[in-house]
PDB file of N, CA and C in Angstrom:
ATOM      1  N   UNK A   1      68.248  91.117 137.205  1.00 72.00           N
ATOM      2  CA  UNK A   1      68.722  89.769 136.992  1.00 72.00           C
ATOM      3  C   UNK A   1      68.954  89.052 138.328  1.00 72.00           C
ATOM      4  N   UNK A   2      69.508  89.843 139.268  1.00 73.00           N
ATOM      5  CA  UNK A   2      69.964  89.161 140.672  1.00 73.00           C
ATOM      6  C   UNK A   2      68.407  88.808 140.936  1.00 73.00           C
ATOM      7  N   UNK A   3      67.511  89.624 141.126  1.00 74.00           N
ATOM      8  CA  UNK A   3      66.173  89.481 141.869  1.00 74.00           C
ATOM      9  C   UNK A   3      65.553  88.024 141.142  1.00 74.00           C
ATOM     10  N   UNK A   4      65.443  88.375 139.909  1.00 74.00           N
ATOM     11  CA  UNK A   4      64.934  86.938 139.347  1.00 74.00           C
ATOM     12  C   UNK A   4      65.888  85.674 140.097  1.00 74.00           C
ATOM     13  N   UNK A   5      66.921  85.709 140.174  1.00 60.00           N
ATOM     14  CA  UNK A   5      67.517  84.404 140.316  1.00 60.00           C
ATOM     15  C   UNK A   5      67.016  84.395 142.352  1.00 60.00           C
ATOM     16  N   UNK A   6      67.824  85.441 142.356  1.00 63.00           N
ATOM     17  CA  UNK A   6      66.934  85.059 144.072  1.00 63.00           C
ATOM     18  C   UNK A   6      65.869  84.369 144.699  1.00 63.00           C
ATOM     19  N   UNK A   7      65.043  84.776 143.541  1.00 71.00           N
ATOM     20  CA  UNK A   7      63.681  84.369 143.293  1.00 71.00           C
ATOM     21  C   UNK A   7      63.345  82.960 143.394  1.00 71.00           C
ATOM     22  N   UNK A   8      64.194  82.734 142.078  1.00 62.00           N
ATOM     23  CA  UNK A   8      63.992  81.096 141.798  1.00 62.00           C
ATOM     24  C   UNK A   8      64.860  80.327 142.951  1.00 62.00           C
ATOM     25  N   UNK A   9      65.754  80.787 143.315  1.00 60.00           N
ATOM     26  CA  UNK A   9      66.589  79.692 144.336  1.00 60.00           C
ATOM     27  C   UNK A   9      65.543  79.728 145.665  1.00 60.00           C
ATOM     28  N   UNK A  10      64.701  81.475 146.010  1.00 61.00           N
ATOM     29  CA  UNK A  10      63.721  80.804 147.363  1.00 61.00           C
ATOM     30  C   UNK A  10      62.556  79.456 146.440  1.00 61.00           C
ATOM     31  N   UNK A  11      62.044  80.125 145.401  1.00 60.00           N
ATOM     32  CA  UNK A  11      61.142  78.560 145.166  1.00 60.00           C
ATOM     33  C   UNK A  11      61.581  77.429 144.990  1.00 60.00           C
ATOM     34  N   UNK A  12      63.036  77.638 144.585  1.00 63.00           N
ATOM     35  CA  UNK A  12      63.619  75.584 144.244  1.00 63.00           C
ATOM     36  C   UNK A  12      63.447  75.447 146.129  1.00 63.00           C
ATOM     37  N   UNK A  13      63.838  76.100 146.864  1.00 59.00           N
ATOM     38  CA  UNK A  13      63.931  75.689 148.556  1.00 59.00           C
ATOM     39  C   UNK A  13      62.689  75.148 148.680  1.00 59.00           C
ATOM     40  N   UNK A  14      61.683  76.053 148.706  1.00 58.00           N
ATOM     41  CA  UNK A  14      60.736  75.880 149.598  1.00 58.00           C
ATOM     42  C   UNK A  14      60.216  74.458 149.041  1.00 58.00           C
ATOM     43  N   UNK A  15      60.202  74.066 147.546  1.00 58.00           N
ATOM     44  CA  UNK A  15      59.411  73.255 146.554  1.00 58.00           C
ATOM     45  C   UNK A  15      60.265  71.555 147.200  1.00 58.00           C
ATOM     46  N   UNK A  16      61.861  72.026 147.440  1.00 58.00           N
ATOM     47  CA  UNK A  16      62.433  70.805 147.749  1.00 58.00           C
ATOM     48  C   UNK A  16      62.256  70.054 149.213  1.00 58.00           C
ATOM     49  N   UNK A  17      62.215  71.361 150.063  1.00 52.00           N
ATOM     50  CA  UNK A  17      61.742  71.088 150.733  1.00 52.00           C
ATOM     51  C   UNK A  17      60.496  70.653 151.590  1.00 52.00           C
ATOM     52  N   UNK A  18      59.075  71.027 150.685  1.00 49.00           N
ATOM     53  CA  UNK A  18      57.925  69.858 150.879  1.00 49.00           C
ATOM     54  C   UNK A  18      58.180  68.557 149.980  1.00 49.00           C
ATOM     55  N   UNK A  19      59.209  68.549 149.230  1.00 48.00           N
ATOM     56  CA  UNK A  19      59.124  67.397 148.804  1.00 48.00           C
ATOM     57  C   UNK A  19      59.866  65.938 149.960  1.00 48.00           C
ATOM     58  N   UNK A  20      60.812  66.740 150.623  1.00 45.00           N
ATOM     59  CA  UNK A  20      61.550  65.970 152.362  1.00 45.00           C
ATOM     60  C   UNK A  20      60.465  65.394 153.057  1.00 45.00           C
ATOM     61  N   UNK A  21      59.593  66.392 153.434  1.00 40.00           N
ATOM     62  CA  UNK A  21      58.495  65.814 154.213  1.00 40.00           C
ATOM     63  C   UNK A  21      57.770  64.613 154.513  1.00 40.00           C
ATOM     64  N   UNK A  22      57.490  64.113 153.234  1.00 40.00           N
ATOM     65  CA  UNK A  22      56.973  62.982 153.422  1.00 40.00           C
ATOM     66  C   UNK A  22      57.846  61.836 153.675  1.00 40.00           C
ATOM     67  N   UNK A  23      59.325  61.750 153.367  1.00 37.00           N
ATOM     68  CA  UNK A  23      60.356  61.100 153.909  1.00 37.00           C
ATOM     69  C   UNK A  23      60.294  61.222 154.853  1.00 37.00           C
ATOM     70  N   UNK A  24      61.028  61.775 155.308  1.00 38.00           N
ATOM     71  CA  UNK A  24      60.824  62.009 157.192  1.00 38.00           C
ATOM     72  C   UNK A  24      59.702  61.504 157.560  1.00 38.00           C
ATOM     73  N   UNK A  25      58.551  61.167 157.665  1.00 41.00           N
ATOM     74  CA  UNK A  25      57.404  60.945 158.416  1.00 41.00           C
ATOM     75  C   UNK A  25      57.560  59.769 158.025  1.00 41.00           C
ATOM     76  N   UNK A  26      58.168  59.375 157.097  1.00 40.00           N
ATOM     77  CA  UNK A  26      58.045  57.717 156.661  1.00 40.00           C
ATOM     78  C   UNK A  26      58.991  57.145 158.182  1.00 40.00           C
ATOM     79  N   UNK A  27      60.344  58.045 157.811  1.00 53.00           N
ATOM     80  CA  UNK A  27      61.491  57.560 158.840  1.00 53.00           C
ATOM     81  C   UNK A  27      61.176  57.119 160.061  1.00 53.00           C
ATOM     82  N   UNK A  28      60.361  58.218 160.738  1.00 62.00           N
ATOM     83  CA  UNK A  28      59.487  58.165 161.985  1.00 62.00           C
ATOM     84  C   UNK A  28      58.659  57.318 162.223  1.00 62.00           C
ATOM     85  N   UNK A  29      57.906  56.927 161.475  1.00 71.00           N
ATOM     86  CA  UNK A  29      56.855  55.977 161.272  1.00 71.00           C
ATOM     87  C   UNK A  29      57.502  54.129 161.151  1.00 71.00           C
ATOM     88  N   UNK A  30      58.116  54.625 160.723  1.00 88.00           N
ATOM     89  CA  UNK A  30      59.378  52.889 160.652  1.00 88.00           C
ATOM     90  C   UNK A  30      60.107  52.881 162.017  1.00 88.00           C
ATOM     91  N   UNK A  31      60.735  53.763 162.575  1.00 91.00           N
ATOM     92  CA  UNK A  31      60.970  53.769 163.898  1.00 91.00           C
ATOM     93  C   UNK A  31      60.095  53.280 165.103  1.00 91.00           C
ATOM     94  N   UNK A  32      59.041  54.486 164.965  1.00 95.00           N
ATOM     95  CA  UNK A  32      58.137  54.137 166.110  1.00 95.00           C
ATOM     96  C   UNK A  32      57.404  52.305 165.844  1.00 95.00           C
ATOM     97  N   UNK A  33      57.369  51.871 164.304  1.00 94.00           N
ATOM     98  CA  UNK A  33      56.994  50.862 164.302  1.00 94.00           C
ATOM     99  C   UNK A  33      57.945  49.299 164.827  1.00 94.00           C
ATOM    100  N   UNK A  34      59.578  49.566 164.818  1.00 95.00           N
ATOM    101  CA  UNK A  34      60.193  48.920 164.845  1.00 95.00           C
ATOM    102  C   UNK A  34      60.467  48.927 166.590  1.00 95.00           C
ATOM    103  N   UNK A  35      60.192  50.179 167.501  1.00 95.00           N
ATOM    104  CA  UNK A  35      60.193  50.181 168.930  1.00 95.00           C
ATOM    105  C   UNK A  35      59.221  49.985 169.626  1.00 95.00           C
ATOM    106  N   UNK A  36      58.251  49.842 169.061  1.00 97.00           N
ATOM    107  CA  UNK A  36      57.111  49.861 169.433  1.00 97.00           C
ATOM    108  C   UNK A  36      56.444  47.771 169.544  1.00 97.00           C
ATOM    109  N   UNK A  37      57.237  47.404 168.385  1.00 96.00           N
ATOM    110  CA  UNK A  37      57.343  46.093 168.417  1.00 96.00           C
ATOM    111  C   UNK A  37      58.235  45.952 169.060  1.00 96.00           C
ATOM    112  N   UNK A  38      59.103  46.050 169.580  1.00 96.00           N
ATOM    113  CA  UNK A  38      60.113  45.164 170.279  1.00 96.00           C
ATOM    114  C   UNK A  38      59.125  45.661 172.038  1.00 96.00           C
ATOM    115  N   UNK A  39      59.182  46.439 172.360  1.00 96.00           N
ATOM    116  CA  UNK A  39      58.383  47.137 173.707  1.00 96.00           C
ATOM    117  C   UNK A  39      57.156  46.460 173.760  1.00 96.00           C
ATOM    118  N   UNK A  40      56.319  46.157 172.484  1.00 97.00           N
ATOM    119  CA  UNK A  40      54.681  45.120 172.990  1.00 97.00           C
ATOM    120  C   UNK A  40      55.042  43.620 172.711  1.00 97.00           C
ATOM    121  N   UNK A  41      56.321  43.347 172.309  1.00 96.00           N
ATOM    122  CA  UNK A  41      56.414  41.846 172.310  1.00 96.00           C
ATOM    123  C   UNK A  41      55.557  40.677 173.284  1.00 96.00           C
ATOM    124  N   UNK A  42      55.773  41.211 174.551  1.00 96.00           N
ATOM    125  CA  UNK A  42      55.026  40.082 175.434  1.00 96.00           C
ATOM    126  C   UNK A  42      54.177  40.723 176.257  1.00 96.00           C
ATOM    127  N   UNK A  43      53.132  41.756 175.680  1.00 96.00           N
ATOM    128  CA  UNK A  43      52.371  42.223 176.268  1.00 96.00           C
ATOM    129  C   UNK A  43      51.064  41.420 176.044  1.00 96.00           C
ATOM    130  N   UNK A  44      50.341  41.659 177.078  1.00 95.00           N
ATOM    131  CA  UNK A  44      49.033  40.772 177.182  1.00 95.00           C
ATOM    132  C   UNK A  44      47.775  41.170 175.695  1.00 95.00           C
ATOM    133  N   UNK A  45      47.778  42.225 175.286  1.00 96.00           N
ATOM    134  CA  UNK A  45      46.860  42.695 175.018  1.00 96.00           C
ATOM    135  C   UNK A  45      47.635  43.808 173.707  1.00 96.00           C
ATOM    136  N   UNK A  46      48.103  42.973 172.770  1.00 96.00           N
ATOM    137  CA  UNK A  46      49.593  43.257 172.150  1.00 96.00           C
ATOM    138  C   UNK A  46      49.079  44.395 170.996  1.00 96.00           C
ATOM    139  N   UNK A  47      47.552  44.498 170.638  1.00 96.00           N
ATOM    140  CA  UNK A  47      47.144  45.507 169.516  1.00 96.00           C
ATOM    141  C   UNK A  47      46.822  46.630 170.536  1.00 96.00           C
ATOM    142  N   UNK A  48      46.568  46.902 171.539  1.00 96.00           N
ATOM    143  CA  UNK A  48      46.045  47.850 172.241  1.00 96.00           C
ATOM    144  C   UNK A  48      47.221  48.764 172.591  1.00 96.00           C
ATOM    145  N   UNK A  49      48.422  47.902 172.603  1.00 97.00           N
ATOM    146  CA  UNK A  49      50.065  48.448 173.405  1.00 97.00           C
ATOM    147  C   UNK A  49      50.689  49.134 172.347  1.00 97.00           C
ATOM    148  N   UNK A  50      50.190  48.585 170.772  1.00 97.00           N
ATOM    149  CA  UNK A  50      51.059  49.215 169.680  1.00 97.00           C
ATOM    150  C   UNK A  50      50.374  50.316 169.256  1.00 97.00           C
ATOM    151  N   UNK A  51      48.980  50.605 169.882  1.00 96.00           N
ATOM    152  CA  UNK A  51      48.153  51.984 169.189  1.00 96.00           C
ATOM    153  C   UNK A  51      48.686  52.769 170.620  1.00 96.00           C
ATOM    154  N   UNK A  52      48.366  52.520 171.558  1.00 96.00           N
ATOM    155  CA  UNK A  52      49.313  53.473 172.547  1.00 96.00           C
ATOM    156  C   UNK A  52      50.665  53.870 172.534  1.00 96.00           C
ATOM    157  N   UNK A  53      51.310  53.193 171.722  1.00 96.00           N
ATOM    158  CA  UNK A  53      53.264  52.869 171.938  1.00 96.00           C
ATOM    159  C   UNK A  53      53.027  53.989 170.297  1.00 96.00           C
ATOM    160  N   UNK A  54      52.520  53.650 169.827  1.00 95.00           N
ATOM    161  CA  UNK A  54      52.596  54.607 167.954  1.00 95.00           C
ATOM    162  C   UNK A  54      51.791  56.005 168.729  1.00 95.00           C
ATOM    163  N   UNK A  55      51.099  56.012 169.393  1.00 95.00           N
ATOM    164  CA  UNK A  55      50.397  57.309 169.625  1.00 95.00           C
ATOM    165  C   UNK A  55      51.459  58.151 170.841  1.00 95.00           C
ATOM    166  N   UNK A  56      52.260  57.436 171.643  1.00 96.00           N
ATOM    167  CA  UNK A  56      53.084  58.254 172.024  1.00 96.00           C
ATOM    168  C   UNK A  56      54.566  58.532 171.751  1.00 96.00           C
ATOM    169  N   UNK A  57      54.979  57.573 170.709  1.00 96.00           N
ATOM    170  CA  UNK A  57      56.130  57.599 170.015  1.00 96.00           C
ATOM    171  C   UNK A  57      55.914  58.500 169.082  1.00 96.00           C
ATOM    172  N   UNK A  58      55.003  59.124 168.308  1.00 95.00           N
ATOM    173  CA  UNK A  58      55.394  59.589 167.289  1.00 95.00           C
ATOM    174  C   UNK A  58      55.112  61.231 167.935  1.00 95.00           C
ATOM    175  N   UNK A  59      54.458  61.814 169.126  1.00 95.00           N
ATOM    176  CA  UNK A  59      54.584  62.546 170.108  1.00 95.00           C
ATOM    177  C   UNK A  59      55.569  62.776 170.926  1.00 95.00           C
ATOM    178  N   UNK A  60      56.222  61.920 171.455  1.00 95.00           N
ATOM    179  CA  UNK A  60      57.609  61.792 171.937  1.00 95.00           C
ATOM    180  C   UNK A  60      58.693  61.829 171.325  1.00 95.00           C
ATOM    181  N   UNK A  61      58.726  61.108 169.879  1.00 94.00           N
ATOM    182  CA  UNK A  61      60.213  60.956 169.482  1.00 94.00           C
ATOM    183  C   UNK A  61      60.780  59.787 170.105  1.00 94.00           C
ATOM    184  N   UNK A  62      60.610  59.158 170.503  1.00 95.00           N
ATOM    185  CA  UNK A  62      61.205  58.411 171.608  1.00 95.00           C
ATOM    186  C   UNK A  62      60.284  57.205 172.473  1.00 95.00           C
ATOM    187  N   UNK A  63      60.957  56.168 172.574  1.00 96.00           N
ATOM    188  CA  UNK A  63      60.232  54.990 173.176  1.00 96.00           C
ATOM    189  C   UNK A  63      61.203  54.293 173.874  1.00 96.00           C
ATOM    190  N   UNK A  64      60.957  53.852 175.230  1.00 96.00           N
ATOM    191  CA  UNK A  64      62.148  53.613 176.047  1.00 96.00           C
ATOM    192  C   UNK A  64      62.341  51.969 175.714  1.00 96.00           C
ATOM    193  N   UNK A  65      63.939  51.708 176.247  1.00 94.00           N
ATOM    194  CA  UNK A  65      64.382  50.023 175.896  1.00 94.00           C
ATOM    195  C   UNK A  65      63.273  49.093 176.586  1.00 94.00           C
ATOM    196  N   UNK A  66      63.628  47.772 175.763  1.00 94.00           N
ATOM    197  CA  UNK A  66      62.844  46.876 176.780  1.00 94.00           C
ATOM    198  C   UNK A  66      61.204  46.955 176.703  1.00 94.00           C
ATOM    199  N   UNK A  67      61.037  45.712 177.557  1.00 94.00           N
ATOM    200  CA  UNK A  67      59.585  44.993 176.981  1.00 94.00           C
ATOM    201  C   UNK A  67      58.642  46.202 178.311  1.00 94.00           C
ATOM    202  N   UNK A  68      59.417  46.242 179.514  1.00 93.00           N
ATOM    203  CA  UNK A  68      58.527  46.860 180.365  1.00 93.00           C
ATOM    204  C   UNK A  68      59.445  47.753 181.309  1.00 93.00           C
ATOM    205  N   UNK A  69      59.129  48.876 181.715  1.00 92.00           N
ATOM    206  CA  UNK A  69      59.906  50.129 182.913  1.00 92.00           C
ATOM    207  C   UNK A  69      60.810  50.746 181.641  1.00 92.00           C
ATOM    208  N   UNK A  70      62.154  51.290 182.662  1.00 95.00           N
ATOM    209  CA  UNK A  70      62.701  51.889 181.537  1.00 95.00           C
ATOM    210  C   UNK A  70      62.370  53.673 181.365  1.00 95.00           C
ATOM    211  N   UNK A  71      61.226  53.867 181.505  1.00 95.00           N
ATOM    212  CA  UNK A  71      60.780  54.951 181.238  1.00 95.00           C
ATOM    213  C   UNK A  71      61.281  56.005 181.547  1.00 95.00           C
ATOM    214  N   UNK A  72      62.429  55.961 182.663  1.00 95.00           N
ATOM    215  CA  UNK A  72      63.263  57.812 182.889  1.00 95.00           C
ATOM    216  C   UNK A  72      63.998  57.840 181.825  1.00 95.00           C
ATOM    217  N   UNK A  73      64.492  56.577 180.826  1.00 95.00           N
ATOM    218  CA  UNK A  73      64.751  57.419 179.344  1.00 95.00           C
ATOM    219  C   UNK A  73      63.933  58.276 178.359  1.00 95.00           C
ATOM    220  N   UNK A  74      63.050  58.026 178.744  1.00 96.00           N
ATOM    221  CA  UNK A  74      62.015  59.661 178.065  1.00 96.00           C
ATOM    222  C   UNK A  74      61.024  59.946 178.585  1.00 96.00           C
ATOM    223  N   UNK A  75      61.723  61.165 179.314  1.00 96.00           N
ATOM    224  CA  UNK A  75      60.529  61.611 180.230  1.00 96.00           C
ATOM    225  C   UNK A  75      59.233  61.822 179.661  1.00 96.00           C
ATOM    226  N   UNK A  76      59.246  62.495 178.261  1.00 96.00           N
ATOM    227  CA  UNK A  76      57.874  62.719 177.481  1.00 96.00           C
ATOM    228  C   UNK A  76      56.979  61.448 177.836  1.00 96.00           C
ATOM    229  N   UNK A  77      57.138  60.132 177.173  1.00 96.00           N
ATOM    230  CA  UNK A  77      56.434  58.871 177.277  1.00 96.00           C
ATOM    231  C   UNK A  77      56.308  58.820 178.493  1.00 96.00           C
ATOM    232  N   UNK A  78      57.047  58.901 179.721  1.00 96.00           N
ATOM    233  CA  UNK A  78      56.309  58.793 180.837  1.00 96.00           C
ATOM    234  C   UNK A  78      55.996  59.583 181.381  1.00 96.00           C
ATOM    235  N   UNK A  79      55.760  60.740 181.289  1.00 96.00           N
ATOM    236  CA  UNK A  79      54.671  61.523 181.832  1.00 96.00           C
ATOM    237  C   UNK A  79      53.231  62.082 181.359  1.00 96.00           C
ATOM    238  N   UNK A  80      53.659  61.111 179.952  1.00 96.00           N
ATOM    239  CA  UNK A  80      51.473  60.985 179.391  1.00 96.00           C
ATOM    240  C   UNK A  80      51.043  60.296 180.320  1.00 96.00           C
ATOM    241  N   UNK A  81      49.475  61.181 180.490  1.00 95.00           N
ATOM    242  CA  UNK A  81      48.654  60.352 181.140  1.00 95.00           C
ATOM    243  C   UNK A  81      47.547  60.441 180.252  1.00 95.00           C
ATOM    244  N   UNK A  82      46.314  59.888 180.922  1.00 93.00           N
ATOM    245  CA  UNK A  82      45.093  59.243 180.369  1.00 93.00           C
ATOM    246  C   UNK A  82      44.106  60.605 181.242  1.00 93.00           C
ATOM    247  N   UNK A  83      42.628  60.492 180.552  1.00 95.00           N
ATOM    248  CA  UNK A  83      41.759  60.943 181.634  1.00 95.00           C
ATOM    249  C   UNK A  83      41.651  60.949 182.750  1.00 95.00           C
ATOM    250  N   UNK A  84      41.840  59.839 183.209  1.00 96.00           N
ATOM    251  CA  UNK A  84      42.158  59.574 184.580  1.00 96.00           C
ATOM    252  C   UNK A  84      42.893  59.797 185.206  1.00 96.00           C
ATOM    253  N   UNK A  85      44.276  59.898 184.814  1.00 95.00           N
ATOM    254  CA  UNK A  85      45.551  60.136 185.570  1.00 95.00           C
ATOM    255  C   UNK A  85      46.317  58.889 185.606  1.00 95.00           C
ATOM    256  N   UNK A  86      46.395  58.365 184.583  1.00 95.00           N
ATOM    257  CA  UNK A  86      47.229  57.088 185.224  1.00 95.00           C
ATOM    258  C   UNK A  86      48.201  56.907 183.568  1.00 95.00           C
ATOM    259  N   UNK A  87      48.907  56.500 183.517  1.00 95.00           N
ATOM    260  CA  UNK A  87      50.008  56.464 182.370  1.00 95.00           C
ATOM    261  C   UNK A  87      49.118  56.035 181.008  1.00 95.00           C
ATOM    262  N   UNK A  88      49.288  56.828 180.300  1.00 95.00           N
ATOM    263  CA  UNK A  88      49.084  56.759 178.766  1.00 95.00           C
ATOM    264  C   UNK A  88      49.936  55.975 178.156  1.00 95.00           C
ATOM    265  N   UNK A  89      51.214  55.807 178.214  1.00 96.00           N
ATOM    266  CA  UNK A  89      52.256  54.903 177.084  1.00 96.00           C
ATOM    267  C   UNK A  89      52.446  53.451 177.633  1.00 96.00           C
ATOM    268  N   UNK A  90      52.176  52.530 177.295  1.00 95.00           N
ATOM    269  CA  UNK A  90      52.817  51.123 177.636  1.00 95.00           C
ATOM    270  C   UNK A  90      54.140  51.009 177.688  1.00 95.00           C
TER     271      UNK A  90
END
C-alpha cells in the first residue's frame, strides 16, 4: 500500500511539474520583452537591438538599466561577443 501511494505522489510531481514549465518561460519571455524595450527605446536600428537584447536576455537572465552602458550589472550580457570579437548584446 505504502509503495503504491509513493508511487502516485512521484507521478502527481513530476506531471505538475511539466505542467510549471511553460509558465515560467512565459515569465521570462515578458521580462526579457519588457527590458529589452525600455534598453532599444532610442536605438538607431530598434528591430535589430530587440533580437540581440531577447537573444541575450533570455541567456543571461538579466539585461542591464538604461537605454545605453550600464553593463557591469551583468557581467553575462557583457561579456557576449560576436564572431568577431566585439559585443554581442546592445
Amino acid at each position: 500500500m505504502k509503495l503504491i501511494f509513493v508511487t502516485l505522489l512521484l507521478c502527481f510531481l513530476l506531471l505538475s511539474s511539466s505542467l510549471l514549465e511553460p509558465a515560467t518561460a512565459y515569465e521570462d519571455a515578458s521580462y526579457c520583452g519588457k527590458k529589452c524595450s525600455n534598453r532599444c527605446s532610442v536605438a538607431g536600428v530598434k528591430d535589430r537591438c530587440l533580437k540581440y537584447c531577447g537573444i541575450c536576455c533570455q541567456e543571461c537572465k538579466c539585461v542591464p538599466s538604461g537605454t545605453y552602458g550600464n553593463k557591469h550589472e551583468c557581467p553575462c550580457y557583457r561579456d557576449k561577443v560576436n564572431k568577431k570579437g566585439k559585443p554581442k548584446c546592445p
